[in-house]
CSV table of C-alpha atoms (C1' of nucleotides) in Angstrom, one decimal:
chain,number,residue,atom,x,y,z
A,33,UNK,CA,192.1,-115.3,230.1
A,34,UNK,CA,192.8,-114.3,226.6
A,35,UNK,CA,195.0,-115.8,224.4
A,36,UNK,CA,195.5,-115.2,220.4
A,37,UNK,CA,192.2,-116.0,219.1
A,38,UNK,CA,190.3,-114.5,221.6
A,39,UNK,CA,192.4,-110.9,221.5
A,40,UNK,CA,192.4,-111.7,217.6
A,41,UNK,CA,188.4,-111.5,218.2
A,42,UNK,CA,188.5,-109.0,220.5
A,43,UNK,CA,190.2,-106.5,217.7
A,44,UNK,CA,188.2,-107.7,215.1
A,45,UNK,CA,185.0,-106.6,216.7
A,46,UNK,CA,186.8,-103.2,218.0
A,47,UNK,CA,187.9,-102.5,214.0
A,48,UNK,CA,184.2,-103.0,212.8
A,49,UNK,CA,183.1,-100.6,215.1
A,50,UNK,CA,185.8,-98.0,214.9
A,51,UNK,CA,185.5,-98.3,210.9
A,52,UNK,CA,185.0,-94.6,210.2
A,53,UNK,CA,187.6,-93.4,212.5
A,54,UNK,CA,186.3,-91.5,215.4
A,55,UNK,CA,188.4,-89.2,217.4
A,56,UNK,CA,189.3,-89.8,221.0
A,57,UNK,CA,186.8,-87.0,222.9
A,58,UNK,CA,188.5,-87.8,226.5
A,59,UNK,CA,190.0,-90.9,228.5
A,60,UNK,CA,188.6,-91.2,232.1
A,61,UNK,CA,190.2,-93.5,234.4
A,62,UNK,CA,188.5,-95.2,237.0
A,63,UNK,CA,191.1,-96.8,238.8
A,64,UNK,CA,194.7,-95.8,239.9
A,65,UNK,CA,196.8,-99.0,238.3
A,66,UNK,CA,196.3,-101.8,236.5
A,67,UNK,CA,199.3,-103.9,236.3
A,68,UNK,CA,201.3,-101.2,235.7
A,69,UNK,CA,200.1,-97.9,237.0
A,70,UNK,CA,197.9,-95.6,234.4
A,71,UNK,CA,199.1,-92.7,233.5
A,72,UNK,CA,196.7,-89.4,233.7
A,73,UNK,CA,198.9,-87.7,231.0
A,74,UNK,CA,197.3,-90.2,228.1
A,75,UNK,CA,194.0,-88.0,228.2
A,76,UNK,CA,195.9,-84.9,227.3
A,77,UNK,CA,198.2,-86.7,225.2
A,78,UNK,CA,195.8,-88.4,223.0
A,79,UNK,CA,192.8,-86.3,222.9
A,80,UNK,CA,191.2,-84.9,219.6
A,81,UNK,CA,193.3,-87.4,217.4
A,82,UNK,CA,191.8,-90.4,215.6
A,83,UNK,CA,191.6,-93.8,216.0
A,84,UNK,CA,193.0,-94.6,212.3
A,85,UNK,CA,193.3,-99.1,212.9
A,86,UNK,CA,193.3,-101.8,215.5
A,87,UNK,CA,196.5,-104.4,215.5
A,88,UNK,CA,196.9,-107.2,217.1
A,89,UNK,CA,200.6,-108.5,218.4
A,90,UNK,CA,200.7,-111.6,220.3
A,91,UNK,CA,198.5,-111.0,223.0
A,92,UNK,CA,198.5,-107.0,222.1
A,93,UNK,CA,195.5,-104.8,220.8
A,94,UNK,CA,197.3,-101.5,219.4
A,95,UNK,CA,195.1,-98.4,219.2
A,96,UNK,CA,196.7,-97.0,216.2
A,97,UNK,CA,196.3,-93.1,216.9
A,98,UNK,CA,197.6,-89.7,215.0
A,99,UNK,CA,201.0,-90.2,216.3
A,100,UNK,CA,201.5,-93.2,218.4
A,101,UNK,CA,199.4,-96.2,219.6
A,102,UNK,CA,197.5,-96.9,223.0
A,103,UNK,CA,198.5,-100.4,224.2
A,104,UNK,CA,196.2,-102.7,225.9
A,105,UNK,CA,196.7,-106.4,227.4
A,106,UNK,CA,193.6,-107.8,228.7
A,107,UNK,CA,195.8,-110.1,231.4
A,108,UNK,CA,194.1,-112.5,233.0
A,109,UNK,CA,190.4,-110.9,233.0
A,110,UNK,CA,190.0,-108.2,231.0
A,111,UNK,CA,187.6,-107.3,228.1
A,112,UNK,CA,186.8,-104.0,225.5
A,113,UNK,CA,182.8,-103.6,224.9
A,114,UNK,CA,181.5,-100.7,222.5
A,115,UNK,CA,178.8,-99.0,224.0
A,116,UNK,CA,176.4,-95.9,224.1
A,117,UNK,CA,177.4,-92.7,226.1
A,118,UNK,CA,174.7,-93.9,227.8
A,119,UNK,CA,174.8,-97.5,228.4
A,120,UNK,CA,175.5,-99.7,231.6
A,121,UNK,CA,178.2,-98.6,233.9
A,122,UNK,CA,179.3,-102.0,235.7
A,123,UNK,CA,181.9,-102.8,238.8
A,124,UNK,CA,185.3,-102.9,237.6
A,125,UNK,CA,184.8,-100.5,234.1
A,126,UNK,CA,188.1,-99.2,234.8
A,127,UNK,CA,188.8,-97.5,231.4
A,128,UNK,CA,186.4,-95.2,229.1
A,129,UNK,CA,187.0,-93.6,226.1
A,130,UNK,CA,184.6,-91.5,225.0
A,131,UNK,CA,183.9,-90.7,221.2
A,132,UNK,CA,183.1,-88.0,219.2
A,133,UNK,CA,180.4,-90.4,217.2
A,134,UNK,CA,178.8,-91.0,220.7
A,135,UNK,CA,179.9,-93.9,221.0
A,136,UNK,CA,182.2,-95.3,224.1
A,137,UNK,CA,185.3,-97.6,224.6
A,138,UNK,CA,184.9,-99.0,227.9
A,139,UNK,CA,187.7,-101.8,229.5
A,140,UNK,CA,186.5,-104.1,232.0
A,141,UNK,CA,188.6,-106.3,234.5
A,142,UNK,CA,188.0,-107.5,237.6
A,143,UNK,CA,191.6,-108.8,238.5
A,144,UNK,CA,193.4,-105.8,237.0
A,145,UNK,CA,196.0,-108.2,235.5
A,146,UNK,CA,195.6,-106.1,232.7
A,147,UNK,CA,198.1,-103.2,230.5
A,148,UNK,CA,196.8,-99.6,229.2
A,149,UNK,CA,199.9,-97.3,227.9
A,150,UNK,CA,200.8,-95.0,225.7
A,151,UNK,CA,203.3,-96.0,223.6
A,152,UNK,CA,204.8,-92.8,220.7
A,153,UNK,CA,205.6,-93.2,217.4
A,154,UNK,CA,209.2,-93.1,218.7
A,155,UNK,CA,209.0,-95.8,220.7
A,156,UNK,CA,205.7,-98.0,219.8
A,157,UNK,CA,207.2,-101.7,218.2
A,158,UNK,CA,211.2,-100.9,220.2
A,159,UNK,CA,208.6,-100.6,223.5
A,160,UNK,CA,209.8,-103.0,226.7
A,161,UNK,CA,206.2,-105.0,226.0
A,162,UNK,CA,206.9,-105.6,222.2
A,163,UNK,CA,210.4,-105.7,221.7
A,164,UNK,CA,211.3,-109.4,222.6
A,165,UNK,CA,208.3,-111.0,221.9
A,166,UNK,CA,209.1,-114.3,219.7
A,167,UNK,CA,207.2,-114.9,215.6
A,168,UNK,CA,203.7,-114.5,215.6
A,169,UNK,CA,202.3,-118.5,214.4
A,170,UNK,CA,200.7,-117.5,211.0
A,171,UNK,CA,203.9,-116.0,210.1
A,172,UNK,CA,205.5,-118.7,208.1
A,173,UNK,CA,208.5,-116.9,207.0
A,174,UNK,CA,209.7,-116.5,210.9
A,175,UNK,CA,207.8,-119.8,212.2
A,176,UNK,CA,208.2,-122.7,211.0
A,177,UNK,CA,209.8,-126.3,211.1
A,178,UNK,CA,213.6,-125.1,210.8
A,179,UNK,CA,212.7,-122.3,213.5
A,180,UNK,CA,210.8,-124.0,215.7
A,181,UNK,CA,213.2,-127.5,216.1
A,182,UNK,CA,216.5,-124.9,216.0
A,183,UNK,CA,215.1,-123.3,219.4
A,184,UNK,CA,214.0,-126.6,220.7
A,185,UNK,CA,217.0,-128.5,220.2
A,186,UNK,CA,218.9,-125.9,222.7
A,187,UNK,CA,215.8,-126.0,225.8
A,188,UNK,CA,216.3,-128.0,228.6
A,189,UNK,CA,212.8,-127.8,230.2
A,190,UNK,CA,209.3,-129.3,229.4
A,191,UNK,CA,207.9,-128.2,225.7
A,192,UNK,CA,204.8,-127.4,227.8
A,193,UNK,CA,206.9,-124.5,229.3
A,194,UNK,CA,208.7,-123.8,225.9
A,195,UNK,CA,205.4,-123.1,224.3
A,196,UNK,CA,204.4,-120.7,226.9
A,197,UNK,CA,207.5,-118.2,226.4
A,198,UNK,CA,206.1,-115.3,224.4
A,199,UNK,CA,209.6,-115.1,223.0
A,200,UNK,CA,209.7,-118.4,221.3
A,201,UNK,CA,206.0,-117.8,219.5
A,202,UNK,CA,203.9,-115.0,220.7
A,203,UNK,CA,200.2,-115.5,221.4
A,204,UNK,CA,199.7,-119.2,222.9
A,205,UNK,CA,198.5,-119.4,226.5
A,206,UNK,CA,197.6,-122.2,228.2
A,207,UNK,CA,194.2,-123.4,226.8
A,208,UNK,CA,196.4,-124.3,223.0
A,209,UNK,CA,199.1,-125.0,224.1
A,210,UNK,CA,197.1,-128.7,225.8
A,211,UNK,CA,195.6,-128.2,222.8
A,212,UNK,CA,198.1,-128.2,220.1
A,213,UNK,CA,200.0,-130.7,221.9
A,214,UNK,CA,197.5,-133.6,222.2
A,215,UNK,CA,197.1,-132.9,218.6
A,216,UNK,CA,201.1,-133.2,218.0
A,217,UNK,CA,201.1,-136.5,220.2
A,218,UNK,CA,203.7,-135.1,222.3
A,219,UNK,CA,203.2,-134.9,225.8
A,220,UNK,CA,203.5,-132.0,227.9
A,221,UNK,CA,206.2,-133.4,230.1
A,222,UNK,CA,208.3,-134.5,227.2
A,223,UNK,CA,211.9,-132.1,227.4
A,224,UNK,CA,212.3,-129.4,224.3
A,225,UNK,CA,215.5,-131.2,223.0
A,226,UNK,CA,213.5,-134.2,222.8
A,227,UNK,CA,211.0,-133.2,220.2
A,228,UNK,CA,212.4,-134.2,216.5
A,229,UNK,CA,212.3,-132.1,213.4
A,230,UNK,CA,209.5,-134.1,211.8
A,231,UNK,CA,207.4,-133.6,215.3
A,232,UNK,CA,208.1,-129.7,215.2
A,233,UNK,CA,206.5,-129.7,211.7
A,234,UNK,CA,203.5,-131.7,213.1
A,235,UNK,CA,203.7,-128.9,215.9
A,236,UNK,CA,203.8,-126.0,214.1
A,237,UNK,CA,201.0,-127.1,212.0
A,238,UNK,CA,198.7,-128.1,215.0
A,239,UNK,CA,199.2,-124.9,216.8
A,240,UNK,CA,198.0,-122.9,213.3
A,241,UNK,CA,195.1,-125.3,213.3
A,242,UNK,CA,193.8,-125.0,216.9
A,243,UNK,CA,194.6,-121.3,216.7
A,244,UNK,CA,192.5,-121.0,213.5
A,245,UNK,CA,189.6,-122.9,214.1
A,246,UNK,CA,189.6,-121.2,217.8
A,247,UNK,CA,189.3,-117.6,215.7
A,248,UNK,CA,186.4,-118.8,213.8
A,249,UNK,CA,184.9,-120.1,216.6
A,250,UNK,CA,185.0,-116.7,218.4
A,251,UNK,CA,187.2,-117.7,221.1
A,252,UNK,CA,187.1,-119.6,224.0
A,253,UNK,CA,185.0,-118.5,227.1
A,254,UNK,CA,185.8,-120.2,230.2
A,255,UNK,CA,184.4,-117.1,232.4
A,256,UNK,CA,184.7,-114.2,232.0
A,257,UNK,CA,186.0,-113.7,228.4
A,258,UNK,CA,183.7,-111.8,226.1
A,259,UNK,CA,184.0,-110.0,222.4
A,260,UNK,CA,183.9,-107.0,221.5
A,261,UNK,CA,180.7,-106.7,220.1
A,262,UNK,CA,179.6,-108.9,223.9
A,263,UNK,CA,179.4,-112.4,222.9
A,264,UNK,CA,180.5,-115.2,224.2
A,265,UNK,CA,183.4,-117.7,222.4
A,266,UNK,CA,182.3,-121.0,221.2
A,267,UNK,CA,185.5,-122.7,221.3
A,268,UNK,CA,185.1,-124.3,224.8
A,269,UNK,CA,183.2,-126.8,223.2
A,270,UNK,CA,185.8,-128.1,220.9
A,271,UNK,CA,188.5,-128.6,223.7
A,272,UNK,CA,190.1,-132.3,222.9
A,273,UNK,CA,192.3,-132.5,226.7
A,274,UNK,CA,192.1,-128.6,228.5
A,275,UNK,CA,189.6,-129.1,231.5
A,276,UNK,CA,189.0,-132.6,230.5
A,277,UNK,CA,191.2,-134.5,233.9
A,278,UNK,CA,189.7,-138.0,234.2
A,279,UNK,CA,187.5,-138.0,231.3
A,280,UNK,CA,187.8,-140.1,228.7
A,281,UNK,CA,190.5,-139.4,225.7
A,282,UNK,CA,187.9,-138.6,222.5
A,283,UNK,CA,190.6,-140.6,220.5
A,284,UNK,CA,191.8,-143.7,222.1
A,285,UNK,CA,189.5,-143.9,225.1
A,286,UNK,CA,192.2,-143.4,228.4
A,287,UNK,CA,191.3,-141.3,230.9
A,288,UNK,CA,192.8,-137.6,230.7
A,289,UNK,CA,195.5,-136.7,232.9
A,290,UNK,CA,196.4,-133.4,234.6
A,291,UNK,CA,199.3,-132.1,236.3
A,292,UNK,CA,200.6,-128.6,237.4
A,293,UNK,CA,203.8,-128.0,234.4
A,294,UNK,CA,205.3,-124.5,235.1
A,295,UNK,CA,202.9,-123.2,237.6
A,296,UNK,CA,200.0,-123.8,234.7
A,297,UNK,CA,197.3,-126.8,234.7
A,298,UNK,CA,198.2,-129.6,232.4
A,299,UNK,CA,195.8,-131.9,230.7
A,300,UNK,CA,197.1,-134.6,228.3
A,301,UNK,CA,196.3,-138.4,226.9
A,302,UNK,CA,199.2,-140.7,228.5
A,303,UNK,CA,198.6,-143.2,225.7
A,304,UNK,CA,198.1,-140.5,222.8
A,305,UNK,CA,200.2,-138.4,223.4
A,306,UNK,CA,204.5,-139.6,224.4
B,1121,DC,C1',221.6,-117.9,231.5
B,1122,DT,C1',217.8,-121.1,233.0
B,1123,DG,C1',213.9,-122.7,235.3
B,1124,DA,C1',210.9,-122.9,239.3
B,1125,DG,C1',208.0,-120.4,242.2
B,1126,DC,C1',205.8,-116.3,243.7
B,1127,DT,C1',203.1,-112.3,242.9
B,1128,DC,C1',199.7,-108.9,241.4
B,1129,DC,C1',193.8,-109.2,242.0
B,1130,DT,C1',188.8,-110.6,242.2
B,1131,DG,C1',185.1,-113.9,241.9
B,1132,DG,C1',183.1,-118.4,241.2
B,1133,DG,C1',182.6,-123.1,242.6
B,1134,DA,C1',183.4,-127.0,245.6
B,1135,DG,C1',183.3,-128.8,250.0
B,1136,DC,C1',181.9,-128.8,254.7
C,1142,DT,C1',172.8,-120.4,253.9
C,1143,DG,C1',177.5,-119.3,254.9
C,1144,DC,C1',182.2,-119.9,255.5
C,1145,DT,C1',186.8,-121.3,253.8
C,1146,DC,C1',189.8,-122.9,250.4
C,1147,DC,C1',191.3,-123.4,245.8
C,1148,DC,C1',191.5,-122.3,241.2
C,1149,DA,C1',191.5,-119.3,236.9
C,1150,DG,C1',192.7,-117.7,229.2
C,1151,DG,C1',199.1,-113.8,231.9
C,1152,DA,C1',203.6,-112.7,232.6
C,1153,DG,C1',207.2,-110.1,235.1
C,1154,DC,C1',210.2,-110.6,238.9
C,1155,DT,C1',213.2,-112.9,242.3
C,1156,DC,C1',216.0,-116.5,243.7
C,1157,DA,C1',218.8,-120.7,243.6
DNA sequence: CTGAGCTCCTGGGAGC
DNA sequence: TGCTCCCAGGAGCTCA
């Protein structure tokens, strides 16, 4: 579900309401696993300290606690909400974190595609789930043209699938990725080695666009996505190509195409976009 | 090493 | 109404 601008959302509305830095009064689990399984020992680990700041990496949220930070990946499905003590309890609240300002963290997610660990001081950014993950795309000094065409110029497979590879630019998904590509002109299909240096400059400023105009939107929300503070995303209805198969190109009138491009749905403009 | 395909899981929508 | 099938914002793993 989430990619950068949503999770970027998501954190934003997590930091507003964690502003005075409550401390962590217990972690309950509901569930045995996620993706990966959840570990009891957090609770004892991580109650009593404070929640000091929220960061986002890639597709991250990082609890930043007393001596460490609590990972979370929302996968496929998943979704924070800040809530009373005593508010709803839905299917599939799998995580809560209770505060001592009364207030509660609760995760939601019905696939359980999702990551909650505990990552130490020692370990935190060297972690397995941080440690190769590719420039974030607002960081010009890492990603940009030079970068971008360098790491190109040596793929063989579809710049659809390039895109994708948290370790060549961490936070796209699939939703801007068909995004920043129909604005690029460059189909989906087209081979990494293929796209020139002046295209990767287009690129890399079309994937900071979409990216930044899906933050202010609030996201995208195709289902089940929702922010922090419970609101939908608006971004959905600004989507030039993704879900858009046989309607009409809003620049050059063809009818959108779609194709399955590493085990992800494709949508592109066969004239626009080469 | 690289890329394609499978896998984890639930729920919503389409089609019959 | 109800059943079945297919698909979904991710990403790690296996296999050729």
């Amino acid at each position: 579900m989430p990619e950068l601008p949503e999770v970027e959302n998501v954190k934003r509305d997590l930091a507003i309401a964690l502003k005075h830095n409550p401390k962590i009064n217990q972690i309950l689990f509901n569930t045995v696993r996620l993706r990966t399984k959840l570990d009891a020992k957090i609770n004892s680990i991580v109650c009593g300290m404070k929640i000091w700041s929220l960061i986002r990496r890639a597709k991250y949220i990082l609890f930043e606690v007393d001596n460490g930070f609590l990972l979370s990946h929302l996968g496929m499905s998943g979704s924070w909400r800040v809530q009373g003590s005593n508010g709803d309890k839905l299917k599939h609240d799998h995580i809560l974190i209770k505060l001592s300002d009364g207030n509660m963290l609760v995760y939601h997610d019905p696939r359980r595609f999702g990551v909650f660990e505990w990552l130490p001081n020692k370990v935190s950014m060297s972690s397995k789930w941080l440690i190769h993950l590719g420039p974030e795309p607002f960081d010009a000094s890492e990603f940009n043209t030079e970068y971008l065409h360098k790491k190109l110029s040596v793929k063989k497979n579809a710049i659809k699938s390039a895109l994708l590879d948290q370790k060549l630019v961490a936070g796209l998904g699939n939703i801007y990725v068909n995004e920043a590509l129909f604005l690029s002109n460059i189909s989906p299909l087209r081979k990494s080695f293929r796209v020139t240096k002046f295209e990767s400059e287009i690129l890399v400023k079309n994937i900071r666009l979409v990216l930044q105009k899906a933050i202010d939107s609030g996201g995208s929300t195709i289902r089940d996505y929702r922010r922090g503070n419970g609101n939908t995303g608006n971004f959905q209805n600004q989507f030039k190509v993704y879900g858009r198969h046989g309607l009409l190109c809003l620049s050059c009138k063809s009818k959108i195409k779609s194709k399955v491009i590493a085990g992800r749905s494709s949508f592109w403009c066969p004239k626009c976009q080469k």
